[in-house]
């Protein structure tokens, strides 16, 4: 398997994501959206950074259970109910990402939606990985 | 081709979806978003369950036309204008899913958006499948 | 590599997209969401058609930098803050698409979300491509 991150000069330099990820591998991993649910289905955390950390940890739990590592993540979509808060906490969210998932950033999109499955959930992450 | 559904113990037990799906196959199928349109482009159904059934049927029509079966579905995203109604009808939607697509659930995400292409549409499904 | 676009008779005839795209190739390309940012991170364009053109151009810049061509695009999701405006400008957006990306349409979904990363951004496109 090989994974290449592509960030061409014509685009705004990316911070915390890659503009494109090319991956060749024999297996494709599809990850369901994860919010900050604990194992009993309760939302953990009141603030966006707390929920982000748990949601990302959940995504990585699914990734690892399927045999992948964070460097295999090729695409992540972030659905949040509050992009303004996400931006206000961007440094902290970046630290959390690097602590849990490292610096091999996937291609990403962040969009503000109306609500998630749980009314208390403020952020959900889903993704794709390519496994060796 | 092989498809494995992964639901690790650390995550909330899934109902009607898989936390992760690993698939290896030679062909990847990308499915456009489907709402409850009939062949003439008119939205069919007034209630969310009616529209869900038609939208899912349309998704499966595209899937089958491309040579796939419901078990090949690896990822589905549900965009709806009303998650509260979706949850209120969850049992009925689950029955519809199993009747049309079986029990080999894809990795999923359900998000509430502002509106879909057709103002009357309340639910849209898109997806990815891996074909043998 | 081979790419097949599938538009079965049971579905509403597509205009400007494909209902399904089947692709076999050795490399998968994951494209981050692109809005109408210039290289300095400023949103370019006041109208939706202007922003759409720049966002699509950015997506194609990332695609080409990764070694792909528009015909390799298998899936595009359009997130917009105004589907009504998108529909009102559909002909113009279609012309822009064909001028920049040709007529080998990917599978698509268009959804109206609350907001994008930049408050001034009205449209974002992300996607997947399969490369030879």
Tab-separated table of N, CA, C and O in Angstrom, chain A residues 26-34 37-42 54 57-59 61-63 65-66 79 112-119 124 126-128 131, chain B residues 4 6 8-13 17-25 28 74-75 77 79 83-84 86-87 90 107-114 128-130:
chain	number	residue	atom	x	y	z
A	26	UNK	N	-5.401	-2.751	-0.752
A	26	UNK	CA	-6.248	-3.858	-1.183
A	26	UNK	C	-7.616	-3.825	-0.516
A	26	UNK	O	-8.561	-4.424	-0.994
A	27	UNK	N	-7.720	-3.082	0.611
A	27	UNK	CA	-8.991	-3.079	1.322
A	27	UNK	C	-9.419	-1.658	1.649
A	27	UNK	O	-8.605	-0.832	2.049
A	28	UNK	N	-10.709	-1.411	1.486
A	28	UNK	CA	-11.260	-0.091	1.757
A	28	UNK	C	-12.103	-0.190	3.027
A	28	UNK	O	-12.883	-1.122	3.205
A	29	UNK	N	-11.918	0.794	3.909
A	29	UNK	CA	-12.638	0.797	5.182
A	29	UNK	C	-13.598	1.978	5.225
A	29	UNK	O	-13.194	3.123	5.041
A	30	UNK	N	-14.857	1.671	5.472
A	30	UNK	CA	-15.908	2.685	5.547
A	30	UNK	C	-16.310	2.836	7.011
A	30	UNK	O	-16.745	1.862	7.640
A	31	UNK	N	-16.167	4.044	7.536
A	31	UNK	CA	-16.431	4.280	8.954
A	31	UNK	C	-17.729	5.057	9.154
A	31	UNK	O	-17.927	6.124	8.560
A	32	UNK	N	-18.604	4.519	10.003
A	32	UNK	CA	-19.858	5.198	10.324
A	32	UNK	C	-19.581	6.501	11.054
A	32	UNK	O	-18.512	6.683	11.652
A	33	UNK	N	-20.539	7.413	11.012
A	33	UNK	CA	-20.409	8.646	11.774
A	33	UNK	C	-20.358	8.366	13.267
A	33	UNK	O	-21.141	7.565	13.775
A	34	UNK	N	-19.425	9.023	13.955
A	34	UNK	CA	-19.287	8.851	15.394
A	34	UNK	C	-19.508	10.186	16.092
A	34	UNK	O	-18.870	11.183	15.740
A	37	UNK	N	-20.605	9.513	21.914
A	37	UNK	CA	-21.344	8.529	22.715
A	37	UNK	C	-20.390	7.638	23.497
A	37	UNK	O	-19.364	7.219	22.983
A	38	UNK	N	-20.762	7.333	24.740
A	38	UNK	CA	-20.024	6.300	25.452
A	38	UNK	C	-20.622	4.933	25.085
A	38	UNK	O	-21.535	4.842	24.256
A	39	UNK	N	-20.106	3.880	25.704
A	39	UNK	CA	-20.530	2.527	25.320
A	39	UNK	C	-21.989	2.252	25.648
A	39	UNK	O	-22.598	1.308	25.129
A	40	UNK	N	-22.589	3.110	26.506
A	40	UNK	CA	-24.005	2.958	26.843
A	40	UNK	C	-24.919	3.847	26.009
A	40	UNK	O	-26.131	3.899	26.245
A	41	UNK	N	-24.340	4.576	25.080
A	41	UNK	CA	-25.159	5.401	24.211
A	41	UNK	C	-25.476	6.781	24.762
A	41	UNK	O	-26.362	7.467	24.252
A	42	UNK	N	-24.731	7.188	25.804
A	42	UNK	CA	-24.942	8.528	26.360
A	42	UNK	C	-23.896	9.497	25.809
A	42	UNK	O	-22.710	9.155	25.714
A	54	UNK	N	-14.038	12.863	22.198
A	54	UNK	CA	-14.669	11.550	22.323
A	54	UNK	C	-15.112	11.006	20.966
A	54	UNK	O	-14.973	9.814	20.680
A	57	UNK	N	-12.077	9.810	19.241
A	57	UNK	CA	-11.634	8.551	19.871
A	57	UNK	C	-12.514	7.391	19.404
A	57	UNK	O	-12.017	6.292	19.115
A	58	UNK	N	-13.803	7.617	19.312
A	58	UNK	CA	-14.708	6.562	18.831
A	58	UNK	C	-14.397	6.172	17.388
A	58	UNK	O	-14.391	4.988	17.037
A	59	UNK	N	-14.148	7.181	16.549
A	59	UNK	CA	-13.811	6.893	15.147
A	59	UNK	C	-12.540	6.049	15.079
A	59	UNK	O	-12.466	5.079	14.307
A	61	UNK	N	-11.402	4.106	17.445
A	61	UNK	CA	-11.709	2.768	17.973
A	61	UNK	C	-12.228	1.865	16.853
A	61	UNK	O	-11.803	0.713	16.712
A	62	UNK	N	-13.132	2.394	16.055
A	62	UNK	CA	-13.659	1.613	14.926
A	62	UNK	C	-12.555	1.334	13.909
A	62	UNK	O	-12.438	0.225	13.374
A	63	UNK	N	-11.742	2.352	13.641
A	63	UNK	CA	-10.628	2.207	12.689
A	63	UNK	C	-9.670	1.103	13.131
A	63	UNK	O	-9.290	0.226	12.335
A	65	UNK	N	-10.183	-1.313	15.325
A	65	UNK	CA	-10.832	-2.626	15.382
A	65	UNK	C	-10.871	-3.277	14.003
A	65	UNK	O	-10.919	-4.500	13.882
A	66	UNK	N	-10.837	-2.444	12.978
A	66	UNK	CA	-10.862	-2.968	11.607
A	66	UNK	C	-9.451	-3.209	11.070
A	66	UNK	O	-9.282	-3.582	9.913
A	79	UNK	N	-19.315	16.899	10.724
A	79	UNK	CA	-20.620	17.553	10.766
A	79	UNK	C	-20.757	18.176	12.145
A	79	UNK	O	-20.657	17.467	13.153
A	112	UNK	N	-21.631	22.818	8.726
A	112	UNK	CA	-22.583	23.013	9.825
A	112	UNK	C	-23.961	22.529	9.399
A	112	UNK	O	-24.538	23.032	8.440
A	113	UNK	N	-24.458	21.558	10.129
A	113	UNK	CA	-25.774	21.021	9.841
A	113	UNK	C	-26.761	21.458	10.937
A	113	UNK	O	-26.397	22.197	11.856
A	114	UNK	N	-28.000	21.031	10.814
A	114	UNK	CA	-29.029	21.513	11.750
A	114	UNK	C	-28.974	20.752	13.072
A	114	UNK	O	-28.972	21.342	14.142
A	115	UNK	N	-28.940	19.423	12.969
A	115	UNK	CA	-28.779	18.633	14.178
A	115	UNK	C	-28.268	17.248	13.817
A	115	UNK	O	-28.340	16.823	12.660
A	116	UNK	N	-27.790	16.563	14.852
A	116	UNK	CA	-27.301	15.202	14.694
A	116	UNK	C	-28.317	14.253	15.319
A	116	UNK	O	-29.380	14.667	15.772
A	117	UNK	N	-28.007	12.966	15.303
A	117	UNK	CA	-28.948	11.966	15.809
A	117	UNK	C	-29.374	12.285	17.254
A	117	UNK	O	-30.570	12.332	17.555
A	118	UNK	N	-28.404	12.489	18.124
A	118	UNK	CA	-28.717	12.871	19.503
A	118	UNK	C	-28.795	14.383	19.594
A	118	UNK	O	-27.899	15.087	19.141
A	119	UNK	N	-29.846	14.849	20.212
A	119	UNK	CA	-30.059	16.294	20.240
A	119	UNK	C	-28.921	17.014	20.955
A	119	UNK	O	-28.628	18.177	20.647
A	124	UNK	N	-19.990	15.350	14.812
A	124	UNK	CA	-19.932	13.956	14.347
A	124	UNK	C	-18.846	13.858	13.295
A	124	UNK	O	-18.698	14.746	12.450
A	126	UNK	N	-17.156	11.158	10.363
A	126	UNK	CA	-17.142	9.862	9.687
A	126	UNK	C	-15.928	9.828	8.772
A	126	UNK	O	-15.191	10.817	8.675
A	127	UNK	N	-15.681	8.701	8.126
A	127	UNK	CA	-14.479	8.658	7.326
A	127	UNK	C	-14.292	7.425	6.479
A	127	UNK	O	-15.117	6.492	6.480
A	128	UNK	N	-13.197	7.463	5.743
A	128	UNK	CA	-12.771	6.380	4.862
A	128	UNK	C	-11.287	6.135	5.107
A	128	UNK	O	-10.534	7.080	5.315
A	131	UNK	N	-6.678	0.306	3.691
A	131	UNK	CA	-5.842	-0.584	4.492
A	131	UNK	C	-4.907	-1.398	3.599
A	131	UNK	O	-5.230	-1.660	2.432
B	4	UNK	N	-16.371	-7.426	5.559
B	4	UNK	CA	-16.418	-7.715	6.985
B	4	UNK	C	-17.029	-6.529	7.702
B	4	UNK	O	-16.669	-5.381	7.431
B	6	UNK	N	-17.540	-4.613	11.245
B	6	UNK	CA	-16.785	-4.539	12.492
B	6	UNK	C	-17.535	-3.672	13.499
B	6	UNK	O	-17.830	-2.510	13.225
B	8	UNK	N	-16.852	-2.965	17.337
B	8	UNK	CA	-16.023	-3.232	18.509
B	8	UNK	C	-16.779	-2.993	19.811
B	8	UNK	O	-17.703	-2.171	19.869
B	9	UNK	N	-16.380	-3.692	20.885
B	9	UNK	CA	-17.065	-3.613	22.174
B	9	UNK	C	-17.024	-2.227	22.813
B	9	UNK	O	-17.912	-1.880	23.578
B	10	UNK	N	-16.015	-1.410	22.527
B	10	UNK	CA	-15.937	-0.102	23.170
B	10	UNK	C	-16.978	0.897	22.694
B	10	UNK	O	-17.170	1.945	23.304
B	11	UNK	N	-17.661	0.569	21.608
B	11	UNK	CA	-18.642	1.503	21.055
B	11	UNK	C	-20.053	1.048	21.380
B	11	UNK	O	-20.307	-0.136	21.586
B	12	UNK	N	-20.971	2.011	21.402
B	12	UNK	CA	-22.375	1.702	21.640
B	12	UNK	C	-22.865	0.664	20.619
B	12	UNK	O	-22.639	0.831	19.420
B	13	UNK	N	-23.502	-0.418	21.081
B	13	UNK	CA	-23.954	-1.448	20.135
B	13	UNK	C	-24.835	-0.831	19.051
B	13	UNK	O	-25.769	-0.095	19.359
B	17	UNK	N	-27.177	-0.401	11.723
B	17	UNK	CA	-26.019	0.032	10.939
B	17	UNK	C	-24.802	-0.716	11.456
B	17	UNK	O	-24.893	-1.427	12.454
B	18	UNK	N	-23.668	-0.572	10.771
B	18	UNK	CA	-22.404	-1.124	11.244
B	18	UNK	C	-21.463	0.024	11.563
B	18	UNK	O	-21.483	1.050	10.887
B	19	UNK	N	-20.634	-0.147	12.608
B	19	UNK	CA	-19.685	0.917	12.922
B	19	UNK	C	-18.602	1.024	11.852
B	19	UNK	O	-18.105	2.104	11.568
B	20	UNK	N	-18.230	-0.115	11.277
B	20	UNK	CA	-17.210	-0.099	10.234
B	20	UNK	C	-17.455	-1.257	9.280
B	20	UNK	O	-17.927	-2.327	9.688
B	21	UNK	N	-17.154	-1.033	8.029
B	21	UNK	CA	-17.253	-2.089	7.020
B	21	UNK	C	-15.942	-2.099	6.244
B	21	UNK	O	-15.517	-1.067	5.727
B	22	UNK	N	-15.292	-3.257	6.213
B	22	UNK	CA	-14.058	-3.423	5.440
B	22	UNK	C	-14.398	-4.260	4.219
B	22	UNK	O	-14.971	-5.342	4.352
B	23	UNK	N	-14.053	-3.756	3.067
B	23	UNK	CA	-14.390	-4.483	1.847
B	23	UNK	C	-13.207	-4.495	0.900
B	23	UNK	O	-12.520	-3.484	0.725
B	24	UNK	N	-12.983	-5.642	0.319
B	24	UNK	CA	-11.976	-5.725	-0.737
B	24	UNK	C	-12.684	-6.226	-1.974
B	24	UNK	O	-13.436	-7.188	-1.936
B	25	UNK	N	-12.491	-5.532	-3.048
B	25	UNK	CA	-13.156	-5.919	-4.284
B	25	UNK	C	-12.496	-5.186	-5.419
B	25	UNK	O	-11.722	-4.251	-5.202
B	28	UNK	N	-15.397	-0.293	-7.429
B	28	UNK	CA	-16.025	0.557	-6.432
B	28	UNK	C	-17.219	1.239	-7.091
B	28	UNK	O	-17.128	1.725	-8.216
B	74	UNK	N	-21.575	-0.599	1.347
B	74	UNK	CA	-20.602	-0.464	2.432
B	74	UNK	C	-20.832	0.803	3.243
B	74	UNK	O	-20.490	0.876	4.419
B	75	UNK	N	-21.426	1.800	2.626
B	75	UNK	CA	-21.620	3.081	3.301
B	75	UNK	C	-22.876	3.747	2.781
B	75	UNK	O	-23.090	3.787	1.564
B	77	UNK	N	-25.131	7.433	3.597
B	77	UNK	CA	-25.390	8.654	4.359
B	77	UNK	C	-26.850	9.034	4.154
B	77	UNK	O	-27.352	9.016	3.034
B	79	UNK	N	-29.446	12.037	4.612
B	79	UNK	CA	-29.683	13.451	4.833
B	79	UNK	C	-31.188	13.629	5.000
B	79	UNK	O	-31.953	13.255	4.112
B	83	UNK	N	-34.702	14.971	11.788
B	83	UNK	CA	-34.179	13.826	12.532
B	83	UNK	C	-35.161	13.387	13.615
B	83	UNK	O	-35.292	12.189	13.910
B	84	UNK	N	-35.875	14.331	14.209
B	84	UNK	CA	-36.843	13.962	15.256
B	84	UNK	C	-37.900	13.016	14.690
B	84	UNK	O	-38.236	11.998	15.308
B	86	UNK	N	-37.494	11.171	12.036
B	86	UNK	CA	-36.756	9.959	11.665
B	86	UNK	C	-36.645	9.029	12.866
B	86	UNK	O	-36.879	7.818	12.770
B	87	UNK	N	-36.310	9.597	14.016
B	87	UNK	CA	-36.197	8.789	15.230
B	87	UNK	C	-37.561	8.279	15.684
B	87	UNK	O	-37.692	7.143	16.146
B	90	UNK	N	-38.304	5.294	13.733
B	90	UNK	CA	-37.123	4.443	13.531
B	90	UNK	C	-37.473	2.964	13.347
B	90	UNK	O	-36.893	2.273	12.502
B	107	UNK	N	-21.998	0.902	7.001
B	107	UNK	CA	-21.637	2.005	7.895
B	107	UNK	C	-22.504	3.201	7.497
B	107	UNK	O	-22.687	3.469	6.310
B	108	UNK	N	-23.062	3.892	8.473
B	108	UNK	CA	-24.008	4.963	8.155
B	108	UNK	C	-23.758	6.233	8.957
B	108	UNK	O	-23.098	6.219	9.994
B	109	UNK	N	-24.316	7.315	8.460
B	109	UNK	CA	-24.423	8.557	9.224
B	109	UNK	C	-25.775	9.154	8.873
B	109	UNK	O	-26.230	9.032	7.727
B	110	UNK	N	-26.422	9.752	9.847
B	110	UNK	CA	-27.712	10.423	9.634
B	110	UNK	C	-27.569	11.856	10.117
B	110	UNK	O	-27.248	12.081	11.285
B	111	UNK	N	-27.760	12.809	9.223
B	111	UNK	CA	-27.627	14.211	9.620
B	111	UNK	C	-28.839	15.015	9.157
B	111	UNK	O	-29.428	14.737	8.112
B	112	UNK	N	-29.200	15.997	9.969
B	112	UNK	CA	-30.316	16.861	9.584
B	112	UNK	C	-29.777	18.091	8.878
B	112	UNK	O	-29.006	18.869	9.445
B	113	UNK	N	-30.206	18.251	7.637
B	113	UNK	CA	-29.786	19.401	6.845
B	113	UNK	C	-30.969	20.370	6.690
B	113	UNK	O	-32.053	20.130	7.221
B	114	UNK	N	-30.749	21.469	6.002
B	114	UNK	CA	-31.780	22.508	5.901
B	114	UNK	C	-32.827	22.147	4.853
B	114	UNK	O	-34.027	22.219	5.112
B	128	UNK	N	-21.965	4.087	-1.080
B	128	UNK	CA	-20.823	3.460	-1.728
B	128	UNK	C	-20.990	1.949	-1.604
B	128	UNK	O	-21.447	1.451	-0.582
B	129	UNK	N	-20.597	1.250	-2.637
B	129	UNK	CA	-20.611	-0.209	-2.580
B	129	UNK	C	-19.313	-0.719	-3.192
B	129	UNK	O	-18.679	-0.042	-3.998
B	130	UNK	N	-18.917	-1.890	-2.756
B	130	UNK	CA	-17.758	-2.550	-3.358
B	130	UNK	C	-18.264	-3.808	-4.043
B	130	UNK	O	-18.947	-4.633	-3.435
